[in-house]
Each structure stands twice: as C-alpha cells, then as structure tokens.
Short mmCIF file of C-alpha atoms and ligand atoms in Angstrom, two decimals:
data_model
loop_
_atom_site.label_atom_id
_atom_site.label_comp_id
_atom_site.label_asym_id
_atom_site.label_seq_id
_atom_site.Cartn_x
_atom_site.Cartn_y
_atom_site.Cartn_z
CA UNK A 1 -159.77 -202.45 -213.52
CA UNK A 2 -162.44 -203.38 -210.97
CA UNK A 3 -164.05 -199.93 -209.01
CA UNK A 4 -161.57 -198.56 -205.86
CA UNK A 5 -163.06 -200.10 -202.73
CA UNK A 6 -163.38 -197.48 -200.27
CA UNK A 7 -163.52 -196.91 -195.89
CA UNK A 8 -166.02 -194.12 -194.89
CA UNK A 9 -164.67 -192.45 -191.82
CA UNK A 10 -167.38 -189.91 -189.75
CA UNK A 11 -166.96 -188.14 -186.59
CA UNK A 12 -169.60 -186.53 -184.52
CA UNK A 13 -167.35 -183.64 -182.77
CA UNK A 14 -169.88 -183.84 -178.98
CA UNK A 15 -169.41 -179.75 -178.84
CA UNK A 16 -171.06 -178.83 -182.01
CA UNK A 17 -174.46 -178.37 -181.91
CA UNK A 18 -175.75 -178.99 -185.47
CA UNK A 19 -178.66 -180.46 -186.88
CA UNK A 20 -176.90 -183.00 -189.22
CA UNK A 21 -176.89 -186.16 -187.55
CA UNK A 22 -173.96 -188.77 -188.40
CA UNK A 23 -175.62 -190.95 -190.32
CA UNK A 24 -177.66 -188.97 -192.64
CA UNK A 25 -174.12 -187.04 -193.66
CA UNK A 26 -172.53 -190.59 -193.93
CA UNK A 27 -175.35 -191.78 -196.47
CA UNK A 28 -174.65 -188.79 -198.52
CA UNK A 29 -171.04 -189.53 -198.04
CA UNK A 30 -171.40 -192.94 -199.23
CA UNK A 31 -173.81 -191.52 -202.64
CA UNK A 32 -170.76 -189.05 -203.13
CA UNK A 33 -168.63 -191.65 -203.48
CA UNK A 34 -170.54 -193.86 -205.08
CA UNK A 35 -170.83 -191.67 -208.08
CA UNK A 36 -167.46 -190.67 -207.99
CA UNK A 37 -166.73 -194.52 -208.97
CA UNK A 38 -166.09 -195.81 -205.81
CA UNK A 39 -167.31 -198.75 -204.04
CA UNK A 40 -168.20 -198.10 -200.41
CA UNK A 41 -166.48 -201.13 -198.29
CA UNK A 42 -167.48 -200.45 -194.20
CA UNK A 43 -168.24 -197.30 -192.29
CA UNK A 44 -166.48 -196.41 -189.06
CA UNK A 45 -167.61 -194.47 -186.56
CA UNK A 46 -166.45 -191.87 -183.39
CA UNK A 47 -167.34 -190.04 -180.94
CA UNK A 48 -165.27 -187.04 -179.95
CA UNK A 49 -165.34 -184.03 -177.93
CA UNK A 50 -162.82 -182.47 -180.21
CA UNK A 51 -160.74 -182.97 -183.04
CA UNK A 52 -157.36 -184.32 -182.76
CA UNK A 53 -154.75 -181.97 -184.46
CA UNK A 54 -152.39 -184.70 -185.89
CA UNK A 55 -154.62 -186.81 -187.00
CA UNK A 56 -158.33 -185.65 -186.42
CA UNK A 57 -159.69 -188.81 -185.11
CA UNK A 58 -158.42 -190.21 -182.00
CA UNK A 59 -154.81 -192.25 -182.11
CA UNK A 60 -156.35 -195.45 -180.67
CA UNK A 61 -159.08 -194.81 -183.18
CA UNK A 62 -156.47 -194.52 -186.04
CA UNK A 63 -154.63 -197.90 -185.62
CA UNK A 64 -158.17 -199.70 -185.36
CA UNK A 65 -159.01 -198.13 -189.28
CA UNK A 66 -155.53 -198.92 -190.16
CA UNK A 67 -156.38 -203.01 -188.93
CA UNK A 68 -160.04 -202.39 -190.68
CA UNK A 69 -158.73 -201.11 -193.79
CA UNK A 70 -156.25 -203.94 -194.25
CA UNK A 71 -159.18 -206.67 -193.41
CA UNK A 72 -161.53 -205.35 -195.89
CA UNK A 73 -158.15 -204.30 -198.88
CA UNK A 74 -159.70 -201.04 -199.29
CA UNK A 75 -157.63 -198.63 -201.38
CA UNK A 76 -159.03 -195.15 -199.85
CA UNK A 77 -160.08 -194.11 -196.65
CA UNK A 78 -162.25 -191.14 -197.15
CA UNK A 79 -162.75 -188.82 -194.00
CA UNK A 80 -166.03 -186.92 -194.27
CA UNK A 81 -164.55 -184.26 -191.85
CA UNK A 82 -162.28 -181.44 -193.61
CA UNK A 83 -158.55 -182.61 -193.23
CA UNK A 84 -155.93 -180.06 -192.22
CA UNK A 85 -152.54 -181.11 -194.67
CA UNK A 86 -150.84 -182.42 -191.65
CA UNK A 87 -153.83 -184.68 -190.82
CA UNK A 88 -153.76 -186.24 -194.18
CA UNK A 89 -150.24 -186.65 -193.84
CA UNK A 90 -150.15 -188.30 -190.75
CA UNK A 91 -153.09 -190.60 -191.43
CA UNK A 92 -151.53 -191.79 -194.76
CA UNK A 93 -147.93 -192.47 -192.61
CA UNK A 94 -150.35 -194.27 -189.84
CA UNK A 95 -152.16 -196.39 -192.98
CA UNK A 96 -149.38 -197.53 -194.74
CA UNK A 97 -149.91 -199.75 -197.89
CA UNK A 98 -150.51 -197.31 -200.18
CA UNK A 99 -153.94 -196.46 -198.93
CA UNK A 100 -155.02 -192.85 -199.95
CA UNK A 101 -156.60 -190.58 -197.28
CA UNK A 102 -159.29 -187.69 -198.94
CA UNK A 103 -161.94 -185.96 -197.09
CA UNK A 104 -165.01 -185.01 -198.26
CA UNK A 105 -163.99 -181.56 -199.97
CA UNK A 106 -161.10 -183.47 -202.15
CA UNK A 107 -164.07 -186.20 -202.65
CA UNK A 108 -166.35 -183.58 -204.34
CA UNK A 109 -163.74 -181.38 -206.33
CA UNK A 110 -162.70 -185.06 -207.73
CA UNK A 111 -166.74 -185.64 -208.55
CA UNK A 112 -167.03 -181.92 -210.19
CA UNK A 113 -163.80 -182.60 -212.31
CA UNK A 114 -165.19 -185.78 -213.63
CA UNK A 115 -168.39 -184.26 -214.70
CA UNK A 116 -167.36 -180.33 -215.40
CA UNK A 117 -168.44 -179.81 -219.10
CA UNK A 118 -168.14 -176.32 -220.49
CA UNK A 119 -165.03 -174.58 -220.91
CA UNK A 120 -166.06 -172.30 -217.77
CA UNK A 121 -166.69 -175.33 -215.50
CA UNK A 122 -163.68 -176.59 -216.23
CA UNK A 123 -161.65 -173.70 -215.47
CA UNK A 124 -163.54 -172.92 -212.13
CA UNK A 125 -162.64 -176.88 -210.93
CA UNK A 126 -159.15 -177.12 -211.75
CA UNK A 127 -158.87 -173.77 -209.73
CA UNK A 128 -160.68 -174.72 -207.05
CA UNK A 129 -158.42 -177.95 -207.13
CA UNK A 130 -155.35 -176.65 -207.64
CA UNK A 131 -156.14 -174.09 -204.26
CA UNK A 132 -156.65 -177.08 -202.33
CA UNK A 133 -153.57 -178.63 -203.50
CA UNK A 134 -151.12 -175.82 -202.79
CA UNK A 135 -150.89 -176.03 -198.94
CA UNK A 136 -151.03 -179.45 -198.94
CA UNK A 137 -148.08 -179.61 -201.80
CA UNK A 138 -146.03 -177.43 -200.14
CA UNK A 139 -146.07 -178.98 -197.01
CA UNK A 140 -145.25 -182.15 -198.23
CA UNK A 141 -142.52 -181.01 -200.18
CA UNK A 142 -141.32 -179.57 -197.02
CA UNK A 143 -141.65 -182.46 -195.06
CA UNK A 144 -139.62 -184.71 -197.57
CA UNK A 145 -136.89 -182.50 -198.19
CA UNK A 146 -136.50 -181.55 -194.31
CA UNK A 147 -136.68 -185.54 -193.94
CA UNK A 148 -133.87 -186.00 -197.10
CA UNK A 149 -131.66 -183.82 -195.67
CA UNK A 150 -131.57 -185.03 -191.84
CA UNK A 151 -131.17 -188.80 -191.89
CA UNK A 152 -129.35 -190.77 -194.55
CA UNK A 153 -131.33 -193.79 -195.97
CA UNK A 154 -134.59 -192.47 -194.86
CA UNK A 155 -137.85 -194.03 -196.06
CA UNK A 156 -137.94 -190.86 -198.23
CA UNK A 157 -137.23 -193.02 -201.72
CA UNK A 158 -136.06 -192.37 -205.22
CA UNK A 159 -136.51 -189.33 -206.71
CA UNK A 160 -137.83 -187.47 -203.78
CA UNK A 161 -134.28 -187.07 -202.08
CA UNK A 162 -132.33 -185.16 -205.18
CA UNK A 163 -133.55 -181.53 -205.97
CA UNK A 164 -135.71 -181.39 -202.73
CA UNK A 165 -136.34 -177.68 -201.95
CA UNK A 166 -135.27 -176.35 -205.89
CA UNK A 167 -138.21 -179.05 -206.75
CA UNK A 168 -140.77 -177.71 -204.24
CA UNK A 169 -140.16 -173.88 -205.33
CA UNK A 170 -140.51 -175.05 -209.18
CA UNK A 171 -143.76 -176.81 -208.60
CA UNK A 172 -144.81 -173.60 -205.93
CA UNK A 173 -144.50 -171.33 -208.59
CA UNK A 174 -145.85 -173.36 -211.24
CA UNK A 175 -148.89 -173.49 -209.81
CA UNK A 176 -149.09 -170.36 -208.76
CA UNK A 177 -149.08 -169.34 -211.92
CA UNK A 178 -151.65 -171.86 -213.25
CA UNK A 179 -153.92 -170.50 -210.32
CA UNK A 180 -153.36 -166.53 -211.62
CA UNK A 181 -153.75 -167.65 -215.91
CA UNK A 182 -157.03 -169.30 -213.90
CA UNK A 183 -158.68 -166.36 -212.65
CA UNK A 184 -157.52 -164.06 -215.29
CA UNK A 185 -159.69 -166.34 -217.63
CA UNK A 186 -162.64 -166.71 -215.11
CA UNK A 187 -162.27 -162.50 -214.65
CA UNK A 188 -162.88 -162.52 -218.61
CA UNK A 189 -165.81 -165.50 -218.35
CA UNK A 190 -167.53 -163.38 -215.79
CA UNK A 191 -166.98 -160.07 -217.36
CA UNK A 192 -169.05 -161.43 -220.39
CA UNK A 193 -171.37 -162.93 -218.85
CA UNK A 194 -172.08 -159.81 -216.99
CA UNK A 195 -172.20 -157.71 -220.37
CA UNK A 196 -174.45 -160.46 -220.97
CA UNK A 197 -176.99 -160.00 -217.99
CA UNK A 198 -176.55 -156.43 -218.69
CA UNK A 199 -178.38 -156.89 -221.81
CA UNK A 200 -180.82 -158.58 -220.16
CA UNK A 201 -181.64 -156.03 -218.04
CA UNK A 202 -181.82 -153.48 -220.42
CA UNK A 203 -184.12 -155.80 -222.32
CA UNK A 204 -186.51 -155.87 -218.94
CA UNK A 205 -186.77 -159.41 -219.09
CA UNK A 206 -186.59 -160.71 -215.36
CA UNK A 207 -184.53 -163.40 -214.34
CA UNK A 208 -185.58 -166.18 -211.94
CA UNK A 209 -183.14 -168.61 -210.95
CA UNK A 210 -183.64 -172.26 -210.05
CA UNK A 211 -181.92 -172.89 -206.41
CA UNK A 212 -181.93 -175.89 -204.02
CA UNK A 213 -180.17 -178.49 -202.38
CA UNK A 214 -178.74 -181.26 -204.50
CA UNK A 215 -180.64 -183.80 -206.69
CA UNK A 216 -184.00 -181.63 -205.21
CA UNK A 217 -185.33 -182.02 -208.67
CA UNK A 218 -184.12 -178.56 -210.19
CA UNK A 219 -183.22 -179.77 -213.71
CA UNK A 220 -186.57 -181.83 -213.91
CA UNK A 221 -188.21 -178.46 -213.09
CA UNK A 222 -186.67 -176.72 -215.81
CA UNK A 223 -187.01 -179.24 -218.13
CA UNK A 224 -190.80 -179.78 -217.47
CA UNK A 225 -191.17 -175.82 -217.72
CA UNK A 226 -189.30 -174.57 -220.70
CA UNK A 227 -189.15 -177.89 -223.14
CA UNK A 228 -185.04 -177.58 -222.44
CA UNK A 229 -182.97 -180.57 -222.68
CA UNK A 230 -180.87 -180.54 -219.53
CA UNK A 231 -179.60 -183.67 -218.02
CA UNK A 232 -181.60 -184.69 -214.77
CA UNK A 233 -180.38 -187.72 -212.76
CA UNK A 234 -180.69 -189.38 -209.72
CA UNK A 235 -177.44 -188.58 -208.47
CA UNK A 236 -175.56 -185.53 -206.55
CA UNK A 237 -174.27 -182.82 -209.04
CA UNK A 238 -175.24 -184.05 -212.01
CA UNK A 239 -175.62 -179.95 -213.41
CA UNK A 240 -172.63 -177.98 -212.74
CA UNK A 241 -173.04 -175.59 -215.47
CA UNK A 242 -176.15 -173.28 -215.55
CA UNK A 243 -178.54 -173.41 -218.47
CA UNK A 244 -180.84 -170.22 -219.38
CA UNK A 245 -184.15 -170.37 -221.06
CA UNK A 246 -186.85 -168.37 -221.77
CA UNK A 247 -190.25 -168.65 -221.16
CA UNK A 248 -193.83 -166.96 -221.07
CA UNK A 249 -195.63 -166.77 -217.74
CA UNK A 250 -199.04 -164.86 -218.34
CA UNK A 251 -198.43 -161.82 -221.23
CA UNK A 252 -194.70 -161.25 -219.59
CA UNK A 253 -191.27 -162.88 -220.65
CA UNK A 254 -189.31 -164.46 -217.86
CA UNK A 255 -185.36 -166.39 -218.29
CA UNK A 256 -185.39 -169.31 -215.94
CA UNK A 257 -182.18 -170.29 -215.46
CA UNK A 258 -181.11 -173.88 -213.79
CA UNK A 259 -177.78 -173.94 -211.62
CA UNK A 260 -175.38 -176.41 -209.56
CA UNK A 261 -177.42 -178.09 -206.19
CA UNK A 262 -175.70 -176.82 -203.04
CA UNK A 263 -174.47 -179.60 -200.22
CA UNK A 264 -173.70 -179.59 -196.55
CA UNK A 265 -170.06 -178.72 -196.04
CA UNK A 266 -169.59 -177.51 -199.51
CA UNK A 267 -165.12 -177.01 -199.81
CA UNK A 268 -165.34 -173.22 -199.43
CA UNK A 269 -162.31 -173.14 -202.31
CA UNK A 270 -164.81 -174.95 -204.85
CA UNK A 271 -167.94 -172.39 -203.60
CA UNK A 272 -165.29 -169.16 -204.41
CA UNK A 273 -164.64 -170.91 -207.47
CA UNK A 274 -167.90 -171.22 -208.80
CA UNK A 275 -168.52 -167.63 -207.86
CA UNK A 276 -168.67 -166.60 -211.62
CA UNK A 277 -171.38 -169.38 -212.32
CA UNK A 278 -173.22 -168.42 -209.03
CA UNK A 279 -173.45 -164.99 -210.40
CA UNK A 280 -176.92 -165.92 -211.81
CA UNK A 281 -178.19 -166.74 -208.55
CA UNK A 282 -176.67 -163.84 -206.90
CA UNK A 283 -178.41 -161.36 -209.58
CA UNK A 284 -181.31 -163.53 -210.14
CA UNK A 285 -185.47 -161.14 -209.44
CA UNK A 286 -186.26 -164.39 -208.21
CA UNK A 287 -185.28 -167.17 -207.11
CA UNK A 288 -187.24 -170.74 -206.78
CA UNK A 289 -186.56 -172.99 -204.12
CA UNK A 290 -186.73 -176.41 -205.01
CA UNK A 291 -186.72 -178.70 -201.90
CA UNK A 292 -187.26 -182.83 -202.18
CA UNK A 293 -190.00 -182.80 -200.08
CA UNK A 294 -189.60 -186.70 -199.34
CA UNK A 295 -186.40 -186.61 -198.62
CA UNK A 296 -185.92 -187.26 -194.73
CA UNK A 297 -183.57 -184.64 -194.21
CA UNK A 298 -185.76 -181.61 -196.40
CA UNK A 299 -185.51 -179.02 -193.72
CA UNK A 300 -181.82 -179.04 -193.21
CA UNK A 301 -181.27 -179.42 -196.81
CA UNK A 302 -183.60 -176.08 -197.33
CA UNK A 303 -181.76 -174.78 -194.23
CA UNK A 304 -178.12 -175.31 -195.77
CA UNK A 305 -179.12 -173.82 -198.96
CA UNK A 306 -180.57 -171.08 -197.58
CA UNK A 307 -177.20 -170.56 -195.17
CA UNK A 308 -175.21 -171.25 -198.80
CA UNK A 309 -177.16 -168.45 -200.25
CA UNK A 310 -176.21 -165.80 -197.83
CA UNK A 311 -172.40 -166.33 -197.68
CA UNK A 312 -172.94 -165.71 -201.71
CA UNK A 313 -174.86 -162.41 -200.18
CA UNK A 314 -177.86 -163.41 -201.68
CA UNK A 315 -180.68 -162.07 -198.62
CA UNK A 316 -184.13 -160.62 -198.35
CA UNK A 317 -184.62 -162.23 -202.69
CA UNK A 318 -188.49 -163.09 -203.71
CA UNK A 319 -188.35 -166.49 -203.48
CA UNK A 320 -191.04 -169.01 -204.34
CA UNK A 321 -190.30 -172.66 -202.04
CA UNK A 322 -191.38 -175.39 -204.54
CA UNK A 323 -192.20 -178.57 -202.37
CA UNK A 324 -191.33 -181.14 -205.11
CA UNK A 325 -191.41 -184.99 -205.40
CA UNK A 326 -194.84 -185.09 -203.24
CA UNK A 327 -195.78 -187.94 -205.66
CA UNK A 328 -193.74 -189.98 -203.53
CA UNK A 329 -194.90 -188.66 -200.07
CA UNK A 330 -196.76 -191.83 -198.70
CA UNK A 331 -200.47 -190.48 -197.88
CA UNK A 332 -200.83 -188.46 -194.60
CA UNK A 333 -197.10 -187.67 -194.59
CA UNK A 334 -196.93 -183.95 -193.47
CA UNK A 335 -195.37 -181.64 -195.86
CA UNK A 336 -191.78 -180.53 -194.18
CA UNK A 337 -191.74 -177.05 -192.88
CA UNK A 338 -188.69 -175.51 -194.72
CA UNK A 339 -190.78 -172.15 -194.78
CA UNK A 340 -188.38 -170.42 -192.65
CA UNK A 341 -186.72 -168.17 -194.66
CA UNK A 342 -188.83 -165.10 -194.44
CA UNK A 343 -188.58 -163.65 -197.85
CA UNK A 344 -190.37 -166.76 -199.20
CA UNK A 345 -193.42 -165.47 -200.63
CA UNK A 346 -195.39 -168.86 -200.79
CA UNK A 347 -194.51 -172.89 -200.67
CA UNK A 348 -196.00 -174.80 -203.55
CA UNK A 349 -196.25 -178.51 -203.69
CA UNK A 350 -195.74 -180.06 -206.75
CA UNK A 351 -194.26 -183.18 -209.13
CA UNK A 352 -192.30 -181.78 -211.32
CA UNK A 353 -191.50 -185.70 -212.99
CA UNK A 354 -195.45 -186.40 -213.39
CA UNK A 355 -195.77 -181.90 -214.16
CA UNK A 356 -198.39 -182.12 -211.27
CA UNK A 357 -199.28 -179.02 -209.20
CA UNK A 358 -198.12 -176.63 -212.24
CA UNK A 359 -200.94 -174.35 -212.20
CA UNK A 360 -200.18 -173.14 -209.27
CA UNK A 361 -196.96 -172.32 -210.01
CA UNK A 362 -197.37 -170.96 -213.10
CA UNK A 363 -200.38 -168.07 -210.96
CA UNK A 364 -196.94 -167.58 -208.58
CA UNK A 365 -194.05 -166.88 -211.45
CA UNK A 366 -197.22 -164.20 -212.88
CA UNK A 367 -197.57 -162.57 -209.91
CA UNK A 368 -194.01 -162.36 -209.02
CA UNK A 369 -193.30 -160.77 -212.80
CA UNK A 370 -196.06 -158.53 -212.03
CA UNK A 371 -194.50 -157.22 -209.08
N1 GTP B 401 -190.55 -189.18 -207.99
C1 GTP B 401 -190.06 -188.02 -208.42
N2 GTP B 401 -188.77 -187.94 -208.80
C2 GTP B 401 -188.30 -186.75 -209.23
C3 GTP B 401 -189.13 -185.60 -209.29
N3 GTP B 401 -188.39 -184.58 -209.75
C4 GTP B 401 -187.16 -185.07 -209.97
N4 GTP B 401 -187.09 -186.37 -209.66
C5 GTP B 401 -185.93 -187.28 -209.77
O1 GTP B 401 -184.91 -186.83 -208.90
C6 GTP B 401 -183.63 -187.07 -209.48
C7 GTP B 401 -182.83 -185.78 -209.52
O2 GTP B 401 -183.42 -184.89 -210.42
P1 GTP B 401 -182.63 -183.67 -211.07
O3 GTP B 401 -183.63 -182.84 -211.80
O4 GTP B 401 -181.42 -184.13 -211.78
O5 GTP B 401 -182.19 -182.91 -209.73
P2 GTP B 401 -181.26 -181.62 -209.62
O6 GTP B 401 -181.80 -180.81 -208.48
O7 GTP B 401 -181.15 -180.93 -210.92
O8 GTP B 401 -179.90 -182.30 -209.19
P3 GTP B 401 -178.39 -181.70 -209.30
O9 GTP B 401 -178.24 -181.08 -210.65
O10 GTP B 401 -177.56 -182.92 -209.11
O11 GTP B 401 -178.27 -180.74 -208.17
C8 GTP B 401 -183.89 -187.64 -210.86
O12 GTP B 401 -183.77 -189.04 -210.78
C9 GTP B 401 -185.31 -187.21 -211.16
O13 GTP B 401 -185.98 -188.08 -212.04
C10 GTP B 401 -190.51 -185.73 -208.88
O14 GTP B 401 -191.31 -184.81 -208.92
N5 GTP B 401 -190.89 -186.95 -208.46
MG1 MG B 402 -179.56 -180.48 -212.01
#
C-alpha cells in the first residue's frame, strides 16, 4: 500500500498578532506529516480576518480545496488550525469521496501513538486520544441518529440507521470508562514515580532536566553527556518517554534526565496527558535549555517552550540555555537571542553531535550543583 497522499491547509487569522508566520508553521506541518507516513501533495493557503464557525476556512475557500483535492487524489486534508467537531464534520460533508479531514492536534496524537513505547506512554496517548475523540463521537452520533430518524432513505447508510441513540450511549459510556481505568493507571504511574523522586531527594542528588523545543538536539545532549543509549533522530518527537541517568559534574552527583520536545500549538488534551511524564520537568533543580541555534525560527521555538513551561507552572527554575548545532551556523551568523527568559543563568554555545563547547558546560552544571 503506497504512503496516503495528503492536502496541507493553513490559515493566517489577520487579528492575531503572533510571531509564527504561515509558512514556517506549514513546513513543520508538512515534517509532521511526513513522519507520520504521509506524503505531502500541495499546500493551500488563506487569508482571514476570522474563523468561519462551520467550516473554519471561508465557504468559497472550501469548494476550491474540495476541486484541489480531487485534482491531485489526495486521501486527507489536514488543517493545521484546531478543528471544532462541527468543522470537521462539515468539511468532510463539503469533501466528499472519502477524503479524511484532521487538524494538526489529531495529526500529532496519531504521530505519538505510532511511536509511544513504554507502558506509561502508551497509556498517556490513548487518553489523550480518546479525550479528543469523545466530543467529536458524540456529536456525530448525534448528528446521524437525528438525521436517521427525520428523513427516510437518507444518505445516512447501513448500519448507522438501526440502534442510533442506544448505539451512541453504549459507545459514550464505553469510553468513558476507558478514559477513568486510564487515569486511575496514570494516578498509580505517577504516584510511583513520585515515591521514586522522593528517594531521590532524600538521597540529595539534584535533578536537572533536559528541555527544548523539538528535534533541538536534547537526546544527542544526553547521549554525548552520560554514555546513554537514547534514540536521537532527525525528526519531530522521536523521545516521548523520559530517560534518567546519572552523572558526575565536578566531586557532586547530578541525574540528567531527557524528556519529550515541546511544539507550537501543542493539543492541550495530549500536554494534560503527559502531565505524569512532565513531572520531571516540573520538579526538575535545573533545567537545560536546548535551542537549535540554526534553526531559522530559534527564538520562537525558545519562546514557545518557555510559554509551554509555565502553563506546566514551571517559573523563576535555574536554567542553563544551551545554544546547540552552532557547527552548522555558516561563519558570521549571529547567535539568536532566545535569552529572554530571565531566570536563565547563562547561554552556552555548543555541538553536542561533534561534543564541542563541553567544557563550558560542564564549569555551568558545577556551579549550578554548587548552588
Ligand atoms: N549538526 C548537528 N546536528 C545535531 C546536533 N545535535 C543534534 N543534531 C541532530 O539533530 C537531530 C535531532 O536530534 P535529537 O537529539 O533526536 O533531538 P531531540 O531534541 O531529542 O528531538 P525530539 O526527541 O524529537 O524532541 C538529529 O538528526 C541529530 O543528529 C549538533 O550539535 N549538530
Ligand atoms: Mg529526543
């Protein structure tokens, strides 16, 4: 079965003022998908001044993908704007064909299922999934069963017209009971983990936590630091699970621990999800920013992590910014100034593929145990 050809759909809403300009998200739109298996068929484009509520993107707008999407036989249109239920649902009607309409959140908890790997990630995906199905389950439910019962013959099909409601309240409950075994198991994850840290603590050994944007270059940090084994790739979200280590910075003891990258517009469900695995981060003495330094969009990417880490309540942490990949900074090219955040204590530029710029690194991670 050849890859699912795919339509990337942006919007730049004219009111909002931020910093992310269309095409930068619509290239990391585009590597999304691509690792998610897709292949990335045409782009389209608008300009709004706001969002239309049946269908997001302008009605004019909609019939022109629909014609696109048929001329190039794509199979999914993927929206990189968050969907309401009703959106979906109306864009899928307006579509036809079979064509599947995701946004960018269903996009990423479809990339963190494929590649979730301990018992713990799993659990926190499927939740975070299975939240973002509900609504959209029970309104479709709703919709076919209001549709069954009003007109005869309707487009509504086999096996959707028969139990209708009975159906929807069966599958309701069923997954609201998936979603409370869910977090009943996460509660007991967490609640070990934090006997765990505990421990730690009591131990004295400090914890400093390995934090950026993704594919910044955290796991090829750790790697290069503690001799672990952790799999670093050049794609997005290629660690979802966090991996602790321990190593010696000057006379002192210090558990570096490497976590999932943050990315702009981040499903809020999956971000609650991953709570329990964030809980490193949140309790982390330290934390160390990585930031791809040649990347052209560093300083929003250091500015969304840092906005990521205070909705986790994570303010005012020691934080060492490590300026990484600067073997691939053409000469001359200014550093990017992603020093912002006032509780970072210094920026440090470094390679952590060719383990240049280490020294200085290893003086910061003594001083901060010191402290
Ligand atoms: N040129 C260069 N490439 C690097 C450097 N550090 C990391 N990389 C590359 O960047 C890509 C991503 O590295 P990872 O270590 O997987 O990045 P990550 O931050 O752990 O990514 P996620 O786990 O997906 O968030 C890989 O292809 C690395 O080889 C560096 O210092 N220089
Ligand atoms: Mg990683």
């Amino acid at each position: 079965m050849g890859a699912e050809r795919v339509l990337i759909v942006g919007c730049e809403i004219t009111r909002d003022t931020g910093e992310w300009p269309l095409e930068e998200s619509l290239s990391e739109l585009s590597q999304l998908a691509r690792t998610a298996g897709l292949r990335v068929a045409g782009k389209e484009r608008q300009r709004l001044a706001s969002p239309n509520p049946a269908t997001y993107i302008g009605s004019g707008k909609a019939s022109q993908i629909a014609e696109r999407a048929f001329a190039l036989d794509v199979d999914v249109v993927l929206f990189d704007n968050e969907l309401a239920p009703n959106q979906q649902r109306n864009l899928e009607q307006i579509l036809g064909d079979g064509i599947k309409v995701i946004d960018r959140s269903a996009l990423i908890l479809d990339v963190f299922a494929a590649h979730a790997r301990s018992h713990e990630g799993k659990i926190q995906v499927e939740l975070a999934q299975l939240e973002y199905r509900l609504p959209r389950l029970t309104r479709m439910w709703t919709h076919l069963a209001r549709q069954a019962g009003g007109r005869s013959g309707s487009n509504s099909g086999v096996g959707v017209r028969g139990p209708g409601e009975t159906q929807l309240e069966v599958d309701r409950r069923r997954v609201r009971q998936r979603i409370a075994r869910l977090r009943r198991d996460l509660t007991n994850i967490a609640n070990a983990r934090s006997e765990h840290r505990e421990r730690r603590r009591r131990n004295r050994i400090p914890v400093a936590a390995l934090v950026g944007y993704a594919n910044a270059g955290k796991s090829t940090l750790m790697n290069a630091l503690t001799g672990a084994n952790v799999r670093a790739e050049n794609r997005l979200f290629a660690t979802l699970d966090p991996t602790t280590r321990r190593i010696q910075v000057g006379k002192k003891s210090l558990l570096l621990t490497d976590t999932v990258g943050f990315v702009q517009k981040l499903p809020s469900d999956l971000v609650a999800a991953f709570r329990a695995t964030l809980e490193e981060v949140i309790e982390a003495d330290l934390l160390i920013h990585v930031v791809d330094a040649c990347h052209p969009m560093a300083r929003q990417q250091a500015g969304e992590v840092v906005r990521a880490l205070r909705e986790l309540g994570v303010v005012d942490r020691p934080t060492i910014t490590v300026l990484n990949k600067v073997d691939q900074l053409e000469d001359g090219t200014p550093l990017p100034d992603v020093m912002d955040s006032s509780d970072s204590v210094r920026a440090i530029a470094l390679s952590a593929l060719h383990q240049h710029g280490f020294e200085e690194l290893r003086l910061a991670l003594e001083q901060a145990v010191q402290r």
